[in-house]
Amino acid sequence: MYRRLGGFIADHWILVILCWILLVAGLKAVAPRWDDVTQDGDLAYLPEEMTSVRGGVMMAAAFPDDKAKSQLAFVIERPSGALTDADKAVADEIVARLNPTSDDWDADLAREWLGSIAAGRLAEQFDPASDEYRQQLVDAMRIDDIWSYQTEHVGSKLVSPLSDDNGQATLVVVRLKNEFMAIDNIPAVKAALDLIDQLKNEPDFPAGLNIGISGSAAIGGDMLASAQESVDRTEITTIFLVLLILIIVYRSPALVVVPLLVIVTSVAVATSVVAMLADFAAHHEWLHFQIFKTSKIFITVILYGSGTDYCLFIISRYREELEHGFSKAVAIARAVTHTGDAVVASALTSMIGLSMMFFADFGKFRNSGPAIALCLFVALLACMTLAPAILRMLGKTVYWPFGIKQRDPDAEDEALPNTTFADRFWNAISRMILARPGVVLVVSVLLLSPPVYSVLAPIIRHEDEGVRISFDLVNDLQDDRPGVQGTKLLRRHFSPGETGPITVVAKLPGTDFISKEGIDRLNWLTTQLRDVEGVSFVRSMAQPYGDDPRALSFNQRRRVSQAQRHAFTKERFVTQVPELNGSVTRLDVVLDTDPFSGASIATLDRIDDRLMKIAADPEHGWKGTEFDYIGTTAGIRDLTAVNKSDRWLIQQLVVLAVFGVLLVVIRRPIICVFLMTSVVFGYLVTIGMAQWLFTWLYGDSFVGLDWKVPIYLFVILTAVGADYNIYLVTRILEEQKLHGPRKGLQVAIVRTGGIISSCGLIMAGSFVAMMTGTLRAMIELGFALSFGIILDTFVIRPMLVPAFFAIIQRLNREDPRPAEALSDTNVVGQIASDASAPAAPHPAIDKYDAADQDATDHEPIDHDTDEREADQGETEDKRTEPSPVGSNNGGASKSDIHSSEGTTRPGAKMGSDRVQRTG
């Protein structure tokens, strides 16, 4: 297949380039914009069986008019002293401008809200807000309800006690219809900040008054804005770093331009294809496919890293063929033929590994993995067709200004070049590995073991998972973000949980929670929840103000009784849907801790434990009650559970899938087991190092690696590590077929050391670009991926794997089978072929081979004689060498396929007792 593809490209390279140009232009013309079809958010993609999802469904059925899913709080602070009437007028102005049902602000409305002529005069100081401007704010923020210190029943909780140290503050809580990580919260946060700026620019704005924004929607909006900034920075930085590394490594303008041109094309095509697929799925419910805005970060860095690697594999082999004297047409045909197996197998491994995320329960994982795999498939097509076509067009000029130095076929050791520093370095490494493979393997593993121990030891001791994971979104943001600054302002005066309370939804058929009996039951349940460690207060039908029912005075009890009879309280806390007959109620539980923190999740766990016991106890009238939870903390708690199960499942599936690919490609079970062990070992070293680094870097503020880091790190490192494994091992087995086990291993180390390390640098550089983002999660993942790739390409792949091969070879010294009987590796697409059968001739390759032969001064070549002499020389050479690693007797080999072409490099010495390499 790759012979025919290489020949076609050699003959029709102009057609290939034109097809890609037309494809890019056509897709750009018809594909929707990325931002128009991509989604965002996290909690919206939890499985249906999770309690927060069930609670949301019950809330929608029982309280259809309450559509609030997140909150944005304006924090108005007088840092020294009590709030003045002018300060409160600012809060009222915010409410008036955001309230879609209110009239223009005037003195009469001010008097209605504030109940004082003085306050009305203060309110007149603000310019009236136009209907158009107010509607713009409402449309941007998707407001469901607004609470302030004037709101009945809850208003008293929105003014802080006066503090000698921090003064006094009040909140304006805007309840939004968006989930806190919905993309619509970006314009909502911007609208809130614009409103604050306008108020501060008013001529009579109270001096010394501070205003900030907090709440789950503010944090979510900041998260999404930071993610968008990270996407933009990553795209620019990735191109720059890949460009810089290519210039430093290859110092040839064309070698820089060719991979970049191919990858820019593949990214444009891939993102257009994915966008069209997402748009199609949006109009056809049977196709469950979504793509997310932040996925573009992973698409960009993976395509630039992997795509450039695939291009360099072909470019490197193209150079080898040119150095052996082939014309540019034959050289590119042979390069595609001889690298196609390794490149396709490498890409297939990555695609299969990423596709395993499809089996995750979490919707973002389930959709993102296959989408990235699809984009990688597009990059593979570009690298296997467009890159060779451009190389065919440029010919040897791609290596300008250094050119191509043709190798001397009569050189003593053509297989082991020793002309550059890189050649000498890898020659030295190969000699060291072959001399002391056991020492190299043991010392390398011991040096890398401490971070592995730090990860595994807690698991072995059953203390925790070994890797600390954080779901604290506030901790993920930089300190200069408005939501972070506003949250710090809020924490000086209020319970942090006020901006994201947990809503407990209770359904008990046959009970009317508006009746006296129902209220009595709720009073007891409210007390039980209030006693849970970490709970600040609880608002319910029985206690709408959130007071402790055991500490109420007579007047306070009368006030609570009046509130219970109020229509607002009934509509707020008990379902008004006739079919439910008052059997569903809600309790708002405000915690002492931040809604995003691990401490809040632990408190919710304690609440859940207590409610489960209450639902099983017949004594207090709550037996059989269905309790579910909604809110930020409930959603993050479910996300924690889903992430844990998904991480374990995906890791197992990725290991099995990648191992399966390795087994098909390499067909050596023992080698495949070692390769997978080395990949997992590299992951453990990397995750341990990342945890050490960020613990030291962030100090006490570090609560753990972001929850997305372990799963993406494992999938990407496993897939990429398998890529390099396939490229290295197939080359080892190919060279062993030609030079014998020991010499072949040395040649493979020298030949692949430079290209694998270069590819590793480029891949690591693309991941380093993620560290230029503003999200801590991206910084952590960028470092971990970069470190893992460097570790893989400079230690595991060139040191541990060859050392293992050398050890196995020593153990196999007494293999009685003759070298001729030992089979080499098979490759994808060639498993069922007969090793002895000659490959079908291809017109393009045969034509160019004939042209090359006519151009030489050598006598006509008898290919059959040459192959017999080569086999004889190889046999004689292998009699003194150990047998290849893990050989078996079945399957066609890559070098069988290569040698069956019946071509010899121009200028090759005939009749030599030395094996003539065929690539």
Short mmCIF file of C-alpha atoms in Angstrom, two decimals, residues 67-493:
data_model
loop_
_atom_site.label_atom_id
_atom_site.label_comp_id
_atom_site.label_asym_id
_atom_site.label_seq_id
_atom_site.Cartn_x
_atom_site.Cartn_y
_atom_site.Cartn_z
CA LYS A 67 -34.38 28.75 36.89
CA ALA A 68 -31.35 30.04 38.77
CA LYS A 69 -28.27 27.84 38.39
CA SER A 70 -25.51 30.17 39.56
CA GLN A 71 -25.00 33.43 41.40
CA LEU A 72 -23.09 36.62 40.83
CA ALA A 73 -22.71 38.80 43.90
CA PHE A 74 -21.83 42.49 44.00
CA VAL A 75 -19.88 43.13 47.22
CA ILE A 76 -20.22 46.73 48.43
CA GLU A 77 -17.83 47.52 51.27
CA ARG A 78 -17.23 50.49 53.51
CA PRO A 79 -13.82 49.42 54.89
CA SER A 80 -13.89 51.83 57.82
CA GLY A 81 -17.16 52.31 59.64
CA ALA A 82 -20.79 51.53 58.92
CA LEU A 83 -22.44 51.72 55.55
CA THR A 84 -23.99 55.11 54.88
CA ASP A 85 -27.26 55.89 53.12
CA ALA A 86 -25.21 56.92 50.08
CA ASP A 87 -23.48 53.52 50.12
CA LYS A 88 -26.82 51.74 50.23
CA ALA A 89 -28.05 53.92 47.37
CA VAL A 90 -25.28 52.40 45.25
CA ALA A 91 -26.65 48.93 46.01
CA ASP A 92 -30.13 50.07 45.08
CA GLU A 93 -28.86 51.61 41.84
CA ILE A 94 -27.34 48.26 40.89
CA VAL A 95 -30.68 46.54 41.55
CA ALA A 96 -32.57 49.13 39.55
CA ARG A 97 -30.30 48.87 36.53
CA LEU A 98 -30.41 45.09 36.54
CA ASN A 99 -34.13 44.68 37.30
CA PRO A 100 -35.91 44.11 33.98
CA THR A 101 -39.35 44.90 35.44
CA SER A 102 -38.52 48.17 37.20
CA ASP A 103 -39.19 51.66 35.88
CA ASP A 104 -36.47 54.24 35.41
CA TRP A 105 -34.80 55.14 38.64
CA ASP A 106 -36.32 58.17 40.27
CA ALA A 107 -36.84 59.60 43.70
CA ASP A 108 -40.23 57.95 44.20
CA LEU A 109 -38.77 54.50 43.51
CA ALA A 110 -35.90 55.28 45.85
CA ARG A 111 -38.32 56.18 48.62
CA GLU A 112 -40.21 52.93 48.05
CA TRP A 113 -37.01 50.92 48.38
CA LEU A 114 -35.26 52.85 51.09
CA GLY A 115 -38.21 54.22 52.98
CA SER A 116 -36.67 57.67 53.51
CA ILE A 117 -36.81 61.02 51.76
CA ALA A 118 -33.09 61.43 52.40
CA ALA A 119 -32.27 58.22 50.57
CA GLY A 120 -34.45 59.31 47.70
CA ARG A 121 -32.47 62.54 47.34
CA LEU A 122 -29.24 60.53 47.38
CA ALA A 123 -30.54 58.26 44.64
CA GLU A 124 -31.29 61.24 42.46
CA GLN A 125 -27.57 61.86 42.23
CA PHE A 126 -27.24 58.93 39.77
CA ASP A 127 -28.11 59.45 36.13
CA PRO A 128 -31.20 57.48 35.06
CA ALA A 129 -30.39 54.26 33.22
CA SER A 130 -31.96 54.08 29.76
CA ASP A 131 -34.27 51.22 28.83
CA GLU A 132 -31.87 50.17 26.08
CA TYR A 133 -28.86 50.03 28.40
CA ARG A 134 -30.79 48.17 31.10
CA GLN A 135 -32.05 45.64 28.58
CA GLN A 136 -28.49 45.09 27.34
CA LEU A 137 -27.43 44.28 30.89
CA VAL A 138 -30.35 41.92 31.41
CA ASP A 139 -29.72 40.14 28.09
CA ALA A 140 -26.01 39.78 28.84
CA MET A 141 -26.52 38.38 32.33
CA ARG A 142 -29.65 36.18 31.84
CA ILE A 143 -31.04 37.18 35.24
CA ASP A 144 -33.56 35.02 37.06
CA ASP A 145 -33.85 37.01 40.29
CA ILE A 146 -32.09 39.71 42.32
CA TRP A 147 -31.69 39.88 46.08
CA SER A 148 -30.48 42.80 48.11
CA TYR A 149 -30.67 44.02 51.69
CA GLN A 150 -34.24 45.18 50.86
CA THR A 151 -35.46 41.70 49.84
CA GLU A 152 -37.95 40.20 52.26
CA HIS A 153 -36.84 37.30 54.47
CA VAL A 154 -33.26 37.14 53.12
CA GLY A 155 -32.27 40.80 53.07
CA SER A 156 -31.07 40.85 56.68
CA LYS A 157 -28.51 38.14 55.84
CA LEU A 158 -27.04 40.28 53.07
CA VAL A 159 -25.70 42.98 55.41
CA SER A 160 -22.67 42.09 57.48
CA PRO A 161 -22.25 43.01 61.14
CA LEU A 162 -20.15 46.10 61.74
CA SER A 163 -16.51 45.21 62.34
CA ASP A 164 -13.88 47.43 63.91
CA ASP A 165 -11.25 45.97 61.58
CA ASN A 166 -13.10 45.62 58.27
CA GLY A 167 -16.06 47.98 58.51
CA GLN A 168 -19.33 46.84 56.98
CA ALA A 169 -20.52 45.43 53.67
CA THR A 170 -23.70 44.48 51.84
CA LEU A 171 -24.39 42.12 48.97
CA VAL A 172 -26.49 42.36 45.83
CA VAL A 173 -26.97 38.74 44.76
CA VAL A 174 -27.90 38.26 41.12
CA ARG A 175 -29.24 34.75 40.50
CA LEU A 176 -28.51 33.68 36.92
CA LYS A 177 -30.07 31.09 34.64
CA ASN A 178 -26.64 29.91 33.45
CA GLU A 179 -24.67 27.02 34.90
CA PHE A 180 -21.63 28.56 36.58
CA MET A 181 -19.25 27.37 33.83
CA ALA A 182 -21.55 28.34 30.95
CA ILE A 183 -19.90 30.38 28.22
CA ASP A 184 -22.61 33.04 28.63
CA ASN A 185 -21.05 33.98 31.96
CA ILE A 186 -18.15 35.67 30.16
CA PRO A 187 -20.37 38.54 28.90
CA ALA A 188 -22.23 38.46 32.24
CA VAL A 189 -19.03 39.15 34.16
CA LYS A 190 -18.01 41.80 31.65
CA ALA A 191 -21.41 43.49 31.97
CA ALA A 192 -21.08 43.49 35.77
CA LEU A 193 -17.61 45.03 35.62
CA ASP A 194 -18.79 47.65 33.12
CA LEU A 195 -21.64 48.55 35.47
CA ILE A 196 -19.20 48.98 38.38
CA ASP A 197 -16.96 51.20 36.25
CA GLN A 198 -19.92 53.38 35.26
CA LEU A 199 -21.02 53.78 38.88
CA LYS A 200 -17.51 54.68 40.01
CA ASN A 201 -17.32 57.35 37.30
CA GLU A 202 -20.43 59.07 38.59
CA PRO A 203 -19.49 62.49 40.00
CA ASP A 204 -21.05 61.86 43.40
CA PHE A 205 -19.95 58.27 43.90
CA PRO A 206 -19.26 57.85 47.63
CA ALA A 207 -15.58 58.26 48.42
CA GLY A 208 -13.80 55.28 49.95
CA LEU A 209 -16.45 52.75 48.88
CA ASN A 210 -15.19 49.45 47.46
CA ILE A 211 -17.15 47.32 44.97
CA GLY A 212 -16.21 43.86 43.70
CA ILE A 213 -17.87 40.81 42.22
CA SER A 214 -17.89 37.27 43.56
CA GLY A 215 -20.03 34.18 43.37
CA SER A 216 -19.94 31.00 41.32
CA ALA A 217 -20.81 32.77 38.07
CA ALA A 218 -18.00 35.28 38.56
CA ILE A 219 -15.50 32.48 39.15
CA GLY A 220 -16.86 30.50 36.21
CA GLY A 221 -16.72 33.53 33.94
CA ASP A 222 -13.13 34.21 34.98
CA MET A 223 -12.28 30.57 34.35
CA LEU A 224 -13.69 30.68 30.83
CA ALA A 225 -12.05 34.02 30.04
CA SER A 226 -8.73 32.64 31.25
CA ALA A 227 -9.24 29.52 29.16
CA GLN A 228 -9.84 31.64 26.05
CA GLU A 229 -6.70 33.62 26.77
CA SER A 230 -4.84 30.35 27.20
CA VAL A 231 -6.12 29.11 23.82
CA ASP A 232 -4.96 32.28 22.07
CA ARG A 233 -1.56 32.32 23.76
CA THR A 234 -1.02 28.61 23.23
CA GLU A 235 -1.65 28.83 19.48
CA ILE A 236 0.82 31.67 19.01
CA THR A 237 3.45 30.28 21.37
CA THR A 238 3.23 26.76 19.92
CA ILE A 239 4.02 28.02 16.42
CA PHE A 240 6.87 30.16 17.72
CA LEU A 241 8.46 27.40 19.83
CA VAL A 242 8.17 24.73 17.13
CA LEU A 243 9.65 27.19 14.66
CA LEU A 244 12.51 28.03 17.03
CA ILE A 245 13.33 24.39 17.82
CA LEU A 246 13.30 23.44 14.12
CA ILE A 247 15.67 26.30 13.33
CA ILE A 248 18.04 25.34 16.14
CA VAL A 249 18.02 21.62 15.36
CA TYR A 250 18.03 21.64 11.56
CA ARG A 251 19.29 25.13 10.63
CA SER A 252 17.59 24.86 7.24
CA PRO A 253 14.79 27.26 6.24
CA ALA A 254 12.92 24.70 4.18
CA LEU A 255 13.05 22.10 6.98
CA VAL A 256 11.32 24.67 9.15
CA VAL A 257 8.72 25.70 6.59
CA VAL A 258 7.67 22.24 5.35
CA PRO A 259 6.43 20.81 8.71
CA LEU A 260 4.80 24.10 9.70
CA LEU A 261 3.01 24.40 6.36
CA VAL A 262 1.74 20.83 6.65
CA ILE A 263 0.55 21.23 10.26
CA VAL A 264 -1.09 24.63 9.71
CA THR A 265 -2.99 23.02 6.84
CA SER A 266 -3.99 20.00 8.92
CA VAL A 267 -5.13 22.17 11.86
CA ALA A 268 -7.27 24.28 9.51
CA VAL A 269 -8.85 21.20 7.92
CA ALA A 270 -9.26 19.30 11.21
CA THR A 271 -10.95 22.13 13.11
CA SER A 272 -13.27 22.78 10.15
CA VAL A 273 -14.23 19.10 9.93
CA VAL A 274 -14.89 18.89 13.67
CA ALA A 275 -16.90 22.12 13.62
CA MET A 276 -19.05 20.80 10.75
CA LEU A 277 -19.58 17.52 12.59
CA ALA A 278 -20.62 19.36 15.78
CA ASP A 279 -23.01 21.55 13.78
CA PHE A 280 -24.51 18.48 12.12
CA ALA A 281 -24.91 16.74 15.48
CA ALA A 282 -26.69 19.78 16.91
CA HIS A 283 -29.46 19.27 14.33
CA HIS A 284 -29.59 15.47 14.52
CA GLU A 285 -30.23 14.06 17.99
CA TRP A 286 -29.12 10.54 17.05
CA LEU A 287 -25.52 11.75 16.75
CA HIS A 288 -24.25 12.53 20.24
CA PHE A 289 -21.19 14.63 19.50
CA GLN A 290 -20.06 17.90 21.03
CA ILE A 291 -16.86 19.86 20.96
CA PHE A 292 -15.63 22.31 23.57
CA LYS A 293 -13.82 25.61 23.32
CA THR A 294 -10.90 24.52 25.47
CA SER A 295 -10.41 21.41 23.30
CA LYS A 296 -8.66 23.66 20.81
CA ILE A 297 -5.70 23.88 23.18
CA PHE A 298 -5.18 20.11 23.03
CA ILE A 299 -5.87 19.95 19.29
CA THR A 300 -3.28 22.65 18.64
CA VAL A 301 -0.46 21.30 20.78
CA ILE A 302 -0.99 17.63 19.86
CA LEU A 303 -1.23 18.28 16.13
CA TYR A 304 1.79 20.57 16.12
CA GLY A 305 3.81 18.13 18.21
CA SER A 306 2.78 14.81 16.68
CA GLY A 307 2.34 16.16 13.16
CA THR A 308 5.80 17.69 13.13
CA ASP A 309 7.20 14.39 14.41
CA TYR A 310 5.57 12.45 11.57
CA CYS A 311 6.89 14.94 9.05
CA LEU A 312 10.41 14.64 10.45
CA PHE A 313 10.28 10.83 10.28
CA ILE A 314 9.64 11.15 6.53
CA ILE A 315 12.15 13.99 6.07
CA SER A 316 14.83 12.00 7.90
CA ARG A 317 14.28 8.91 5.73
CA TYR A 318 14.16 11.09 2.60
CA ARG A 319 17.61 12.41 3.50
CA GLU A 320 18.95 8.87 3.90
CA GLU A 321 17.67 7.87 0.47
CA LEU A 322 19.16 10.97 -1.15
CA GLU A 323 22.46 10.33 0.60
CA HIS A 324 22.51 6.89 -1.00
CA GLY A 325 22.28 8.46 -4.45
CA PHE A 326 18.63 8.04 -5.38
CA SER A 327 16.90 10.71 -7.41
CA LYS A 328 14.38 12.88 -5.58
CA ALA A 329 11.43 11.00 -7.13
CA VAL A 330 12.71 7.57 -6.15
CA ALA A 331 13.91 8.87 -2.77
CA ILE A 332 10.49 10.24 -1.82
CA ALA A 333 8.76 7.06 -3.03
CA ARG A 334 11.11 4.93 -0.94
CA ALA A 335 10.80 7.26 2.06
CA VAL A 336 7.02 6.93 2.05
CA THR A 337 7.30 3.16 1.54
CA HIS A 338 9.76 2.60 4.37
CA THR A 339 8.30 5.02 6.95
CA GLY A 340 4.61 4.46 6.24
CA ASP A 341 4.29 1.50 8.58
CA ALA A 342 5.94 3.19 11.54
CA VAL A 343 4.22 6.56 11.03
CA VAL A 344 0.75 5.06 10.58
CA ALA A 345 1.23 2.66 13.49
CA SER A 346 2.41 5.53 15.69
CA ALA A 347 -0.54 7.72 14.77
CA LEU A 348 -2.92 4.79 15.12
CA THR A 349 -1.65 4.18 18.64
CA SER A 350 -2.30 7.80 19.62
CA MET A 351 -5.73 7.80 18.00
CA ILE A 352 -6.79 4.57 19.67
CA GLY A 353 -5.48 5.78 23.04
CA LEU A 354 -7.39 9.06 22.77
CA SER A 355 -10.50 7.28 21.52
CA MET A 356 -10.65 5.24 24.73
CA MET A 357 -11.92 8.41 26.41
CA PHE A 358 -15.18 7.72 24.59
CA PHE A 359 -16.01 5.20 27.32
CA ALA A 360 -15.88 7.83 30.07
CA ASP A 361 -19.05 8.80 31.91
CA PHE A 362 -18.11 12.48 31.99
CA GLY A 363 -19.40 14.10 28.80
CA LYS A 364 -16.41 16.36 28.18
CA PHE A 365 -14.00 13.42 28.28
CA ARG A 366 -16.33 11.26 26.20
CA ASN A 367 -16.49 13.84 23.40
CA SER A 368 -13.04 15.43 23.60
CA GLY A 369 -10.94 12.27 23.18
CA PRO A 370 -12.52 11.08 19.90
CA ALA A 371 -12.56 14.66 18.55
CA ILE A 372 -8.82 15.04 19.12
CA ALA A 373 -8.27 11.57 17.60
CA LEU A 374 -10.19 12.65 14.50
CA CYS A 375 -8.02 15.75 14.20
CA LEU A 376 -4.91 13.59 14.55
CA PHE A 377 -6.17 11.40 11.69
CA VAL A 378 -6.38 14.50 9.48
CA ALA A 379 -2.82 15.40 10.48
CA LEU A 380 -1.69 11.87 9.57
CA LEU A 381 -3.23 12.19 6.10
CA ALA A 382 -1.47 15.50 5.59
CA CYS A 383 1.88 14.14 6.74
CA MET A 384 1.62 11.05 4.52
CA THR A 385 0.53 12.93 1.38
CA LEU A 386 1.08 16.69 1.51
CA ALA A 387 4.51 16.54 3.19
CA PRO A 388 5.98 14.07 0.63
CA ALA A 389 4.47 16.09 -2.22
CA ILE A 390 6.16 19.28 -0.99
CA LEU A 391 9.43 17.40 -0.49
CA ARG A 392 9.14 16.00 -4.03
CA MET A 393 8.66 19.53 -5.31
CA LEU A 394 11.63 20.96 -3.40
CA GLY A 395 14.01 18.03 -3.84
CA LYS A 396 17.46 18.47 -2.34
CA THR A 397 16.90 22.20 -1.87
CA VAL A 398 14.94 21.35 1.28
CA TYR A 399 18.32 20.75 2.95
CA TRP A 400 19.84 24.05 1.81
CA PRO A 401 22.33 25.53 2.74
CA PHE A 402 24.10 22.38 3.98
CA GLY A 403 22.95 20.12 1.17
CA ILE A 404 23.19 16.36 0.94
CA LYS A 405 26.51 14.55 1.30
CA GLN A 406 26.33 11.29 -0.60
CA ARG A 407 27.56 8.34 1.38
CA ASP A 408 30.43 6.17 0.22
CA PRO A 409 29.04 2.64 -0.26
CA ASP A 410 32.57 1.22 0.10
CA ALA A 411 33.08 2.80 3.53
CA GLU A 412 34.05 0.39 6.25
CA ASP A 413 31.01 1.11 8.39
CA GLU A 414 28.45 3.00 6.39
CA ALA A 415 25.71 1.96 8.82
CA LEU A 416 27.30 3.85 11.73
CA PRO A 417 27.96 7.46 10.66
CA ASN A 418 30.51 9.27 12.78
CA THR A 419 30.81 12.67 11.14
CA THR A 420 28.83 14.97 13.47
CA PHE A 421 28.76 15.55 17.20
CA ALA A 422 25.32 13.91 17.35
CA ASP A 423 26.68 10.82 15.55
CA ARG A 424 29.58 10.54 17.97
CA PHE A 425 27.30 11.11 20.97
CA TRP A 426 24.85 8.36 20.01
CA ASN A 427 27.69 6.04 19.07
CA ALA A 428 29.10 6.50 22.56
CA ILE A 429 25.68 5.90 24.13
CA SER A 430 25.19 2.73 22.09
CA ARG A 431 28.60 1.35 23.05
CA MET A 432 27.89 2.05 26.73
CA ILE A 433 24.52 0.30 26.57
CA LEU A 434 25.90 -2.72 24.76
CA ALA A 435 28.84 -2.99 27.16
CA ARG A 436 26.84 -2.76 30.41
CA PRO A 437 23.08 -3.03 29.71
CA GLY A 438 22.22 -4.29 33.20
CA VAL A 439 24.02 -1.40 34.89
CA VAL A 440 22.37 1.13 32.58
CA LEU A 441 18.90 -0.30 33.23
CA VAL A 442 19.23 -0.66 37.02
CA VAL A 443 20.93 2.70 37.63
CA SER A 444 18.40 4.54 35.44
CA VAL A 445 15.44 2.96 37.23
CA LEU A 446 16.91 3.66 40.68
CA LEU A 447 17.59 7.31 39.86
CA LEU A 448 13.99 7.76 38.68
CA SER A 449 12.36 5.82 41.51
CA PRO A 450 11.95 8.50 44.26
CA PRO A 451 9.03 10.33 42.57
CA VAL A 452 7.46 6.96 41.75
CA TYR A 453 7.71 5.96 45.40
CA SER A 454 6.07 9.23 46.48
CA VAL A 455 3.07 8.35 44.31
CA LEU A 456 2.79 4.64 45.09
CA ALA A 457 3.63 4.63 48.82
CA PRO A 458 0.37 6.30 49.99
CA ILE A 459 -1.62 3.89 47.81
CA ILE A 460 0.19 0.88 49.25
CA ARG A 461 -0.43 2.19 52.78
CA HIS A 462 -4.12 2.83 51.88
CA GLU A 463 -3.76 6.47 52.94
CA ASP A 464 -4.97 8.17 49.76
CA GLU A 465 -4.71 7.98 45.98
CA GLY A 466 -1.06 9.02 45.92
CA VAL A 467 -1.68 12.08 43.74
CA ARG A 468 -3.46 14.98 45.39
CA ILE A 469 -6.25 16.29 43.16
CA SER A 470 -7.86 19.73 43.40
CA PHE A 471 -11.29 20.84 42.21
CA ASP A 472 -10.89 24.31 43.73
CA LEU A 473 -11.54 26.61 40.77
CA VAL A 474 -10.72 29.75 42.74
CA ASN A 475 -7.29 28.33 43.42
CA ASP A 476 -6.85 27.76 39.68
CA LEU A 477 -7.17 31.46 38.86
CA GLN A 478 -4.57 34.17 39.09
CA ASP A 479 -4.91 36.65 41.93
CA ASP A 480 -5.61 39.61 39.64
CA ARG A 481 -8.86 38.13 38.33
CA PRO A 482 -11.96 40.18 39.31
CA GLY A 483 -13.73 37.15 40.74
CA VAL A 484 -10.75 36.27 42.95
CA GLN A 485 -10.39 39.83 44.22
CA GLY A 486 -14.12 40.07 44.88
CA THR A 487 -14.10 36.75 46.72
CA LYS A 488 -11.35 38.00 49.02
CA LEU A 489 -13.46 41.11 49.64
CA LEU A 490 -16.52 38.98 50.44
CA ARG A 491 -14.63 36.70 52.84
CA ARG A 492 -13.78 39.65 55.05
CA HIS A 493 -17.47 40.11 55.90
#
